[in-house]
PDB file of C-alpha atoms and ligand atoms in Angstrom:
ATOM      1  CA  MET A   1      17.377   4.263 -29.458  1.00 49.00           C
ATOM      2  CA  ARG A   2      19.594   1.692 -27.336  1.00 50.00           C
ATOM      3  CA  ILE A   3      19.151   2.043 -23.732  1.00 45.00           C
ATOM      4  CA  PRO A   4      22.024   2.090 -21.541  1.00 48.00           C
ATOM      5  CA  PRO A   5      22.409  -1.248 -19.837  1.00 44.00           C
ATOM      6  CA  SER A   6      22.673   1.038 -15.652  1.00 46.00           C
ATOM      7  CA  GLU A   7      19.490   2.265 -17.176  1.00 46.00           C
ATOM      8  CA  VAL A   8      17.507  -0.802 -17.684  1.00 46.00           C
ATOM      9  CA  TYR A   9      15.176  -1.562 -14.725  1.00 48.00           C
ATOM     10  CA  VAL A  10      16.167  -4.755 -13.451  1.00 49.00           C
ATOM     11  CA  SER A  11      13.875  -6.880 -12.881  1.00 57.00           C
ATOM     12  CA  PRO A  12      11.745  -8.157 -10.830  1.00 70.00           C
ATOM     13  CA  MET A  13       9.739  -5.278  -9.811  1.00 90.00           C
ATOM     14  CA  TRP A  14       7.084  -4.838  -6.853  1.00 95.00           C
ATOM     15  CA  ILE A  15       4.109  -2.190  -8.235  1.00 96.00           C
ATOM     16  CA  THR A  16       2.880  -1.435  -4.067  1.00 97.00           C
ATOM     17  CA  LEU A  17      -0.320   0.196  -2.811  1.00 98.00           C
ATOM     18  CA  ILE A  18      -0.313   2.828  -0.240  1.00 98.00           C
ATOM     19  CA  GLY A  19      -2.524   4.766   1.404  1.00 98.00           C
ATOM     20  CA  PHE A  20      -4.929   5.884   4.005  1.00 96.00           C
ATOM     21  CA  MET A  21      -7.906   2.990   4.826  1.00 94.00           C
ATOM     22  CA  ALA A  22     -10.988   3.197   2.417  1.00 92.00           C
ATOM     23  CA  SER A  23      -8.492   4.858  -0.271  1.00 93.00           C
ATOM     24  CA  GLY A  24      -9.128   1.720  -2.371  1.00 92.00           C
ATOM     25  CA  LYS A  25      -5.947  -0.153  -2.477  1.00 95.00           C
ATOM     26  CA  THR A  26      -8.255  -3.415  -2.684  1.00 94.00           C
ATOM     27  CA  THR A  27      -9.460  -2.735  -5.302  1.00 94.00           C
ATOM     28  CA  VAL A  28      -7.708  -1.393  -7.486  1.00 95.00           C
ATOM     29  CA  ALA A  29      -5.302  -3.828  -6.606  1.00 96.00           C
ATOM     30  CA  ARG A  30      -7.519  -7.290  -7.642  1.00 96.00           C
ATOM     31  CA  ARG A  31      -8.042  -5.361 -11.117  1.00 95.00           C
ATOM     32  CA  LEU A  32      -4.247  -4.528 -11.345  1.00 95.00           C
ATOM     33  CA  GLY A  33      -3.007  -8.659 -11.341  1.00 95.00           C
ATOM     34  CA  PRO A  34      -4.812  -9.078 -14.782  1.00 94.00           C
ATOM     35  CA  VAL A  35      -4.732  -6.234 -16.076  1.00 91.00           C
ATOM     36  CA  THR A  36      -0.156  -7.292 -15.382  1.00 92.00           C
ATOM     37  CA  GLY A  37      -0.120 -10.551 -15.142  1.00 92.00           C
ATOM     38  CA  ARG A  38       1.180 -10.568 -11.524  1.00 94.00           C
ATOM     39  CA  ALA A  39       0.135 -12.363  -8.794  1.00 96.00           C
ATOM     40  CA  VAL A  40      -1.660 -10.263  -6.066  1.00 97.00           C
ATOM     41  CA  VAL A  41      -0.071 -10.111  -2.120  1.00 97.00           C
ATOM     42  CA  SER A  42      -2.382  -8.654   0.120  1.00 97.00           C
ATOM     43  CA  LEU A  43      -0.197  -7.727   3.444  1.00 97.00           C
ATOM     44  CA  ASP A  44      -3.014  -7.652   5.587  1.00 97.00           C
ATOM     45  CA  ASP A  45      -4.021 -11.263   4.852  1.00 97.00           C
ATOM     46  CA  LEU A  46      -0.377 -12.420   5.531  1.00 98.00           C
ATOM     47  CA  VAL A  47      -0.119 -11.109   7.965  1.00 97.00           C
ATOM     48  CA  VAL A  48      -3.431 -12.430   9.378  1.00 97.00           C
ATOM     49  CA  ARG A  49      -2.732 -16.000   8.800  1.00 97.00           C
ATOM     50  CA  ARG A  50       0.914 -15.605   9.946  1.00 97.00           C
ATOM     51  CA  ALA A  51      -0.975 -14.662  13.814  1.00 96.00           C
ATOM     52  CA  GLY A  52      -3.305 -16.483  13.016  1.00 96.00           C
ATOM     53  CA  CYS A  53      -6.143 -13.875  14.031  1.00 95.00           C
ATOM     54  CA  SER A  54      -8.338 -11.586  12.847  1.00 94.00           C
ATOM     55  CA  ILE A  55      -6.520  -7.269  12.930  1.00 95.00           C
ATOM     56  CA  PRO A  56      -9.111  -6.140  15.497  1.00 93.00           C
ATOM     57  CA  GLU A  57      -7.384  -9.191  18.333  1.00 94.00           C
ATOM     58  CA  ILE A  58      -4.152  -8.529  17.511  1.00 95.00           C
ATOM     59  CA  PHE A  59      -3.925  -4.904  18.090  1.00 94.00           C
ATOM     60  CA  SER A  60      -5.815  -5.739  21.226  1.00 93.00           C
ATOM     61  CA  LYS A  61      -4.210  -8.734  22.675  1.00 95.00           C
ATOM     62  CA  TYR A  62      -0.671  -7.953  21.152  1.00 96.00           C
ATOM     63  CA  GLY A  63      -1.106  -4.446  20.282  1.00 95.00           C
ATOM     64  CA  GLU A  64      -0.728  -2.144  17.084  1.00 95.00           C
ATOM     65  CA  LEU A  65       3.500  -2.391  17.272  1.00 97.00           C
ATOM     66  CA  HIS A  66       3.382  -6.178  17.509  1.00 97.00           C
ATOM     67  CA  PHE A  67       1.354  -5.734  14.371  1.00 97.00           C
ATOM     68  CA  ARG A  68       4.261  -2.969  12.394  1.00 98.00           C
ATOM     69  CA  ASN A  69       6.281  -5.763  13.090  1.00 98.00           C
ATOM     70  CA  LEU A  70       4.371  -8.548  11.549  1.00 98.00           C
ATOM     71  CA  GLU A  71       3.465  -6.413   9.108  1.00 98.00           C
ATOM     72  CA  LEU A  72       7.780  -5.673   8.303  1.00 98.00           C
ATOM     73  CA  GLU A  73       9.360  -9.774   8.993  1.00 98.00           C
ATOM     74  CA  ILE A  74       5.832 -11.135   6.219  1.00 97.00           C
ATOM     75  CA  LEU A  75       7.587  -7.835   3.798  1.00 97.00           C
ATOM     76  CA  GLN A  76      10.694  -9.361   4.092  1.00 97.00           C
ATOM     77  CA  GLU A  77       9.596 -12.812   3.367  1.00 97.00           C
ATOM     78  CA  LEU A  78       8.258 -12.555   0.093  1.00 97.00           C
ATOM     79  CA  ASP A  79       9.667 -12.949  -2.573  1.00 94.00           C
ATOM     80  CA  ARG A  80      12.307 -10.716  -3.620  1.00 93.00           C
ATOM     81  CA  ASN A  81      12.762 -12.732  -7.950  1.00 92.00           C
ATOM     82  CA  ARG A  82       9.194 -12.242  -8.242  1.00 93.00           C
ATOM     83  CA  ASP A  83       6.980  -9.243 -10.054  1.00 94.00           C
ATOM     84  CA  LEU A  84       4.121  -8.912  -7.499  1.00 96.00           C
ATOM     85  CA  ILE A  85       1.287  -6.606  -7.013  1.00 97.00           C
ATOM     86  CA  LEU A  86       1.946  -5.598  -3.645  1.00 98.00           C
ATOM     87  CA  ASP A  87      -1.981  -4.492  -2.304  1.00 97.00           C
ATOM     88  CA  GLY A  88      -0.052  -3.092   1.698  1.00 95.00           C
ATOM     89  CA  GLY A  89      -1.823  -1.484   4.738  1.00 95.00           C
ATOM     90  CA  GLY A  90      -3.011   2.288   5.352  1.00 97.00           C
ATOM     91  CA  GLY A  91       0.126   2.037   7.943  1.00 97.00           C
ATOM     92  CA  LEU A  92       2.719   0.583   6.382  1.00 98.00           C
ATOM     93  CA  VAL A  93       4.287   4.362   5.625  1.00 98.00           C
ATOM     94  CA  GLU A  94       5.103   4.419   9.893  1.00 97.00           C
ATOM     95  CA  THR A  95       7.657   1.598   9.623  1.00 98.00           C
ATOM     96  CA  PRO A  96      10.645   3.192   7.755  1.00 98.00           C
ATOM     97  CA  ALA A  97      12.605  -0.310   6.911  1.00 98.00           C
ATOM     98  CA  ALA A  98       9.365  -1.162   5.014  1.00 98.00           C
ATOM     99  CA  VAL A  99      10.027   2.148   3.409  1.00 98.00           C
ATOM    100  CA  ASN A 100      12.294   0.980   2.345  1.00 97.00           C
ATOM    101  CA  LEU A 101      11.506  -2.232   1.398  1.00 97.00           C
ATOM    102  CA  ILE A 102       9.065  -1.449  -0.875  1.00 97.00           C
ATOM    103  CA  ARG A 103      11.044   1.357  -3.804  1.00 96.00           C
ATOM    104  CA  GLU A 104      14.459  -0.835  -3.455  1.00 93.00           C
ATOM    105  CA  GLN A 105      11.790  -3.669  -4.933  1.00 94.00           C
ATOM    106  CA  GLY A 106       9.771  -1.382  -7.773  1.00 93.00           C
ATOM    107  CA  ALA A 107       7.542   1.449  -7.686  1.00 95.00           C
ATOM    108  CA  VAL A 108       5.442   2.935  -5.475  1.00 96.00           C
ATOM    109  CA  ILE A 109       2.142   4.253  -5.814  1.00 97.00           C
ATOM    110  CA  TRP A 110      -0.273   5.899  -3.129  1.00 97.00           C
ATOM    111  CA  LEU A 111      -3.866   5.640  -4.195  1.00 97.00           C
ATOM    112  CA  ASP A 112      -4.553   9.086  -2.350  1.00 96.00           C
ATOM    113  CA  SER A 113      -8.904   9.802  -2.129  1.00 94.00           C
ATOM    114  CA  SER A 114     -10.116  13.802   0.065  1.00 94.00           C
ATOM    115  CA  TRP A 115     -10.975  13.001   3.854  1.00 94.00           C
ATOM    116  CA  GLU A 116     -14.765  12.791   3.243  1.00 92.00           C
ATOM    117  CA  SER A 117     -14.301   9.696   0.941  1.00 92.00           C
ATOM    118  CA  VAL A 118     -12.414   8.243   3.022  1.00 92.00           C
ATOM    119  CA  LEU A 119     -14.952   8.803   5.945  1.00 89.00           C
ATOM    120  CA  ARG A 120     -18.570   8.421   3.625  1.00 88.00           C
ATOM    121  CA  ARG A 121     -16.631   4.993   2.590  1.00 87.00           C
ATOM    122  CA  LEU A 122     -16.098   3.490   5.614  1.00 87.00           C
ATOM    123  CA  GLU A 123     -18.537   4.306   7.027  1.00 82.00           C
ATOM    124  CA  ILE A 124     -20.589   1.979   4.800  1.00 79.00           C
ATOM    125  CA  GLN A 125     -17.923   0.110   5.046  1.00 75.00           C
ATOM    126  CA  ARG A 126     -17.946  -0.349   9.149  1.00 69.00           C
ATOM    127  CA  ASP A 127     -16.414  -4.286   8.691  1.00 64.00           C
ATOM    128  CA  GLY A 128     -15.143  -4.040  12.305  1.00 72.00           C
ATOM    129  CA  ASP A 129     -11.950  -5.932  10.508  1.00 81.00           C
ATOM    130  CA  ARG A 130     -10.138  -2.150  10.977  1.00 85.00           C
ATOM    131  CA  PRO A 131      -9.840  -1.220  14.482  1.00 80.00           C
ATOM    132  CA  LEU A 132      -8.279   1.549  14.040  1.00 83.00           C
ATOM    133  CA  VAL A 133     -11.447   2.530  13.134  1.00 80.00           C
ATOM    134  CA  SER A 134     -12.359   2.904  15.902  1.00 79.00           C
ATOM    135  CA  LEU A 135     -10.247   6.211  16.569  1.00 75.00           C
ATOM    136  CA  LEU A 136     -13.884   7.701  14.188  1.00 73.00           C
ATOM    137  CA  GLU A 137     -15.421   8.790  17.608  1.00 74.00           C
ATOM    138  CA  SER A 138     -13.583  11.576  17.381  1.00 76.00           C
ATOM    139  CA  ASN A 139     -11.131  12.990  16.062  1.00 87.00           C
ATOM    140  CA  HIS A 140      -7.686  11.000  15.875  1.00 90.00           C
ATOM    141  CA  LEU A 141      -9.109   9.449  12.860  1.00 91.00           C
ATOM    142  CA  GLU A 142      -8.881  12.244  11.167  1.00 92.00           C
ATOM    143  CA  ASN A 143      -6.215  13.436  12.345  1.00 93.00           C
ATOM    144  CA  LEU A 144      -4.031  10.132  11.296  1.00 95.00           C
ATOM    145  CA  PHE A 145      -5.441  10.563   7.880  1.00 96.00           C
ATOM    146  CA  HIS A 146      -3.498  14.208   8.407  1.00 96.00           C
ATOM    147  CA  ARG A 147      -0.546  13.049   9.243  1.00 97.00           C
ATOM    148  CA  ARG A 148       0.037  10.278   7.180  1.00 97.00           C
ATOM    149  CA  LEU A 149      -0.265  12.372   3.699  1.00 98.00           C
ATOM    150  CA  PRO A 150       3.043  13.884   3.333  1.00 98.00           C
ATOM    151  CA  LEU A 151       4.277  10.304   4.806  1.00 98.00           C
ATOM    152  CA  TYR A 152       2.523   8.697   1.776  1.00 98.00           C
ATOM    153  CA  ALA A 153       3.659  11.916  -0.112  1.00 98.00           C
ATOM    154  CA  GLN A 154       7.781  10.624   0.506  1.00 98.00           C
ATOM    155  CA  ALA A 155       6.741   6.976   0.531  1.00 98.00           C
ATOM    156  CA  ALA A 156       5.389   6.862  -3.474  1.00 97.00           C
ATOM    157  CA  ASP A 157       7.094   7.509  -6.973  1.00 94.00           C
ATOM    158  CA  PHE A 158       3.579   8.778  -7.920  1.00 93.00           C
ATOM    159  CA  ARG A 159       0.620   9.535  -6.814  1.00 96.00           C
ATOM    160  CA  LEU A 160      -3.724   9.252  -8.580  1.00 94.00           C
ATOM    161  CA  GLN A 161      -6.886   9.964  -7.071  1.00 89.00           C
ATOM    162  CA  GLY A 162      -8.108   6.961  -5.459  1.00 83.00           C
ATOM    163  CA  ASP A 163     -11.878   8.087  -5.808  1.00 80.00           C
ATOM    164  CA  GLY A 164     -11.485   9.014  -9.027  1.00 69.00           C
ATOM    165  CA  GLY A 165     -14.300   6.586 -10.396  1.00 80.00           C
ATOM    166  CA  ASP A 166     -14.072   3.412 -12.177  1.00 91.00           C
ATOM    167  CA  PRO A 167     -11.067   1.077 -10.236  1.00 91.00           C
ATOM    168  CA  GLU A 168     -11.007  -0.558 -13.893  1.00 92.00           C
ATOM    169  CA  ALA A 169     -10.058   2.260 -15.330  1.00 92.00           C
ATOM    170  CA  VAL A 170      -7.470   3.565 -11.999  1.00 93.00           C
ATOM    171  CA  ALA A 171      -5.578   0.161 -12.141  1.00 94.00           C
ATOM    172  CA  GLY A 172      -5.505   0.611 -16.078  1.00 93.00           C
ATOM    173  CA  LEU A 173      -3.591   4.497 -15.214  1.00 93.00           C
ATOM    174  CA  VAL A 174      -1.092   2.668 -12.947  1.00 93.00           C
ATOM    175  CA  ASN A 175      -0.128   0.010 -14.626  1.00 93.00           C
ATOM    176  CA  LEU A 176       0.219   2.899 -17.627  1.00 93.00           C
ATOM    177  CA  ARG A 177       1.731   5.565 -15.495  1.00 92.00           C
ATOM    178  CA  CYS A 178       4.225   2.390 -14.266  1.00 91.00           C
ATOM    179  CA  ARG A 179       5.072   1.750 -17.414  1.00 89.00           C
ATOM    180  CA  MET A 180       5.979   5.118 -18.362  1.00 89.00           C
ATOM    181  CA  TRP A 181       8.293   5.466 -14.777  1.00 86.00           C
ATOM    182  CA  GLN A 182      10.145   2.353 -15.372  1.00 83.00           C
ATOM    183  CA  SER A 183      10.827   4.072 -19.050  1.00 82.00           C
ATOM    184  CA  ARG A 184      11.533   6.836 -17.342  1.00 76.00           C
ATOM    185  CA  SER A 185      13.563   6.600 -15.299  1.00 67.00           C
ATOM    186  CA  GLY A 186      14.777   3.652 -15.161  1.00 64.00           C
ATOM    187  CA  GLY A 187      13.186   2.056 -12.575  1.00 60.00           C
ATOM    188  CA  ARG A 188      16.285   2.146  -9.361  1.00 59.00           C
ATOM    189  CA  THR A 189      17.847  -0.413  -9.993  1.00 46.00           C
ATOM    190  CA  ARG A 190      19.458  -2.810  -7.121  1.00 39.00           C
TER     191      ARG A 190
HETATM  192  C1  S3P B 201      -4.274   0.192   8.959  1.00 87.05           C
HETATM  193  C2  S3P B 201      -4.461  -0.137   8.040  1.00 87.05           C
HETATM  194  C3  S3P B 201      -5.137  -1.743   7.909  1.00 87.05           C
HETATM  195  C4  S3P B 201      -4.928  -2.755   8.672  1.00 87.05           C
HETATM  196  C5  S3P B 201      -4.892  -2.170   9.888  1.00 87.05           C
HETATM  197  C6  S3P B 201      -3.614  -0.712  10.462  1.00 87.05           C
HETATM  198  C7  S3P B 201      -3.865   1.546   8.960  1.00 87.05           C
HETATM  199  O1  S3P B 201      -5.587  -1.540   5.872  1.00 87.05           O
HETATM  200  O2  S3P B 201      -3.386  -3.201   8.006  1.00 87.05           O
HETATM  201  O3  S3P B 201      -5.962  -1.848  10.514  1.00 87.05           O
HETATM  202  O4  S3P B 201      -2.746   1.655  10.328  1.00 87.05           O
HETATM  203  O5  S3P B 201      -3.724   2.276   8.525  1.00 87.05           O
HETATM  204  P1  S3P B 201      -6.759  -1.108   5.124  1.00 87.05           P
HETATM  205  O6  S3P B 201      -5.817   0.166   5.106  1.00 87.05           O
HETATM  206  O7  S3P B 201      -5.330  -1.962   3.758  1.00 87.05           O
HETATM  207  O8  S3P B 201      -7.402  -0.258   5.354  1.00 87.05           O
END
């Protein structure tokens, strides 16, 4: 069957992983690179490089809004003519312009993990690189988790369980679902 040209996805396509902190985005993104043959880009790493200091330092010196602006600025500068795996920070969905951009550029996948497993991982990781983890002492982080759920749901083309086991298997599933999404809907043409 021939697919009408209007329904063929206009390459290139970014595959962007979204989801709360410690829901497995970075681990799955790193596995997805070789699976899909795409370069993997970590937005957090690019922000740190641009700012010349760590994420906690950006938050404490300049505030969260500055961090969000840097995220958006860097996202807008990324190569739109290249297929990429984008490992987005957990708060990317707080910026509507960022959400529009990643949706325009391709598939957005929400790695959804339960609050219990996020909490377990954050307590194990406690690497000091996530300033918002200081909110753990109160119930603010849990509130943030619940407040963001509808934002992830709205931004995503589909949702997968981030705490659903082997990251290799989750990466394989992301790849498969992206292909199905692309062939079924034609993706989004620009
Ligand atoms: C943040 C998540 C972090 C990082 C920053 C803020 C958030 O990314 O961007 O600490 O607001 O949820 P990860 O989700 O990769 O930890």
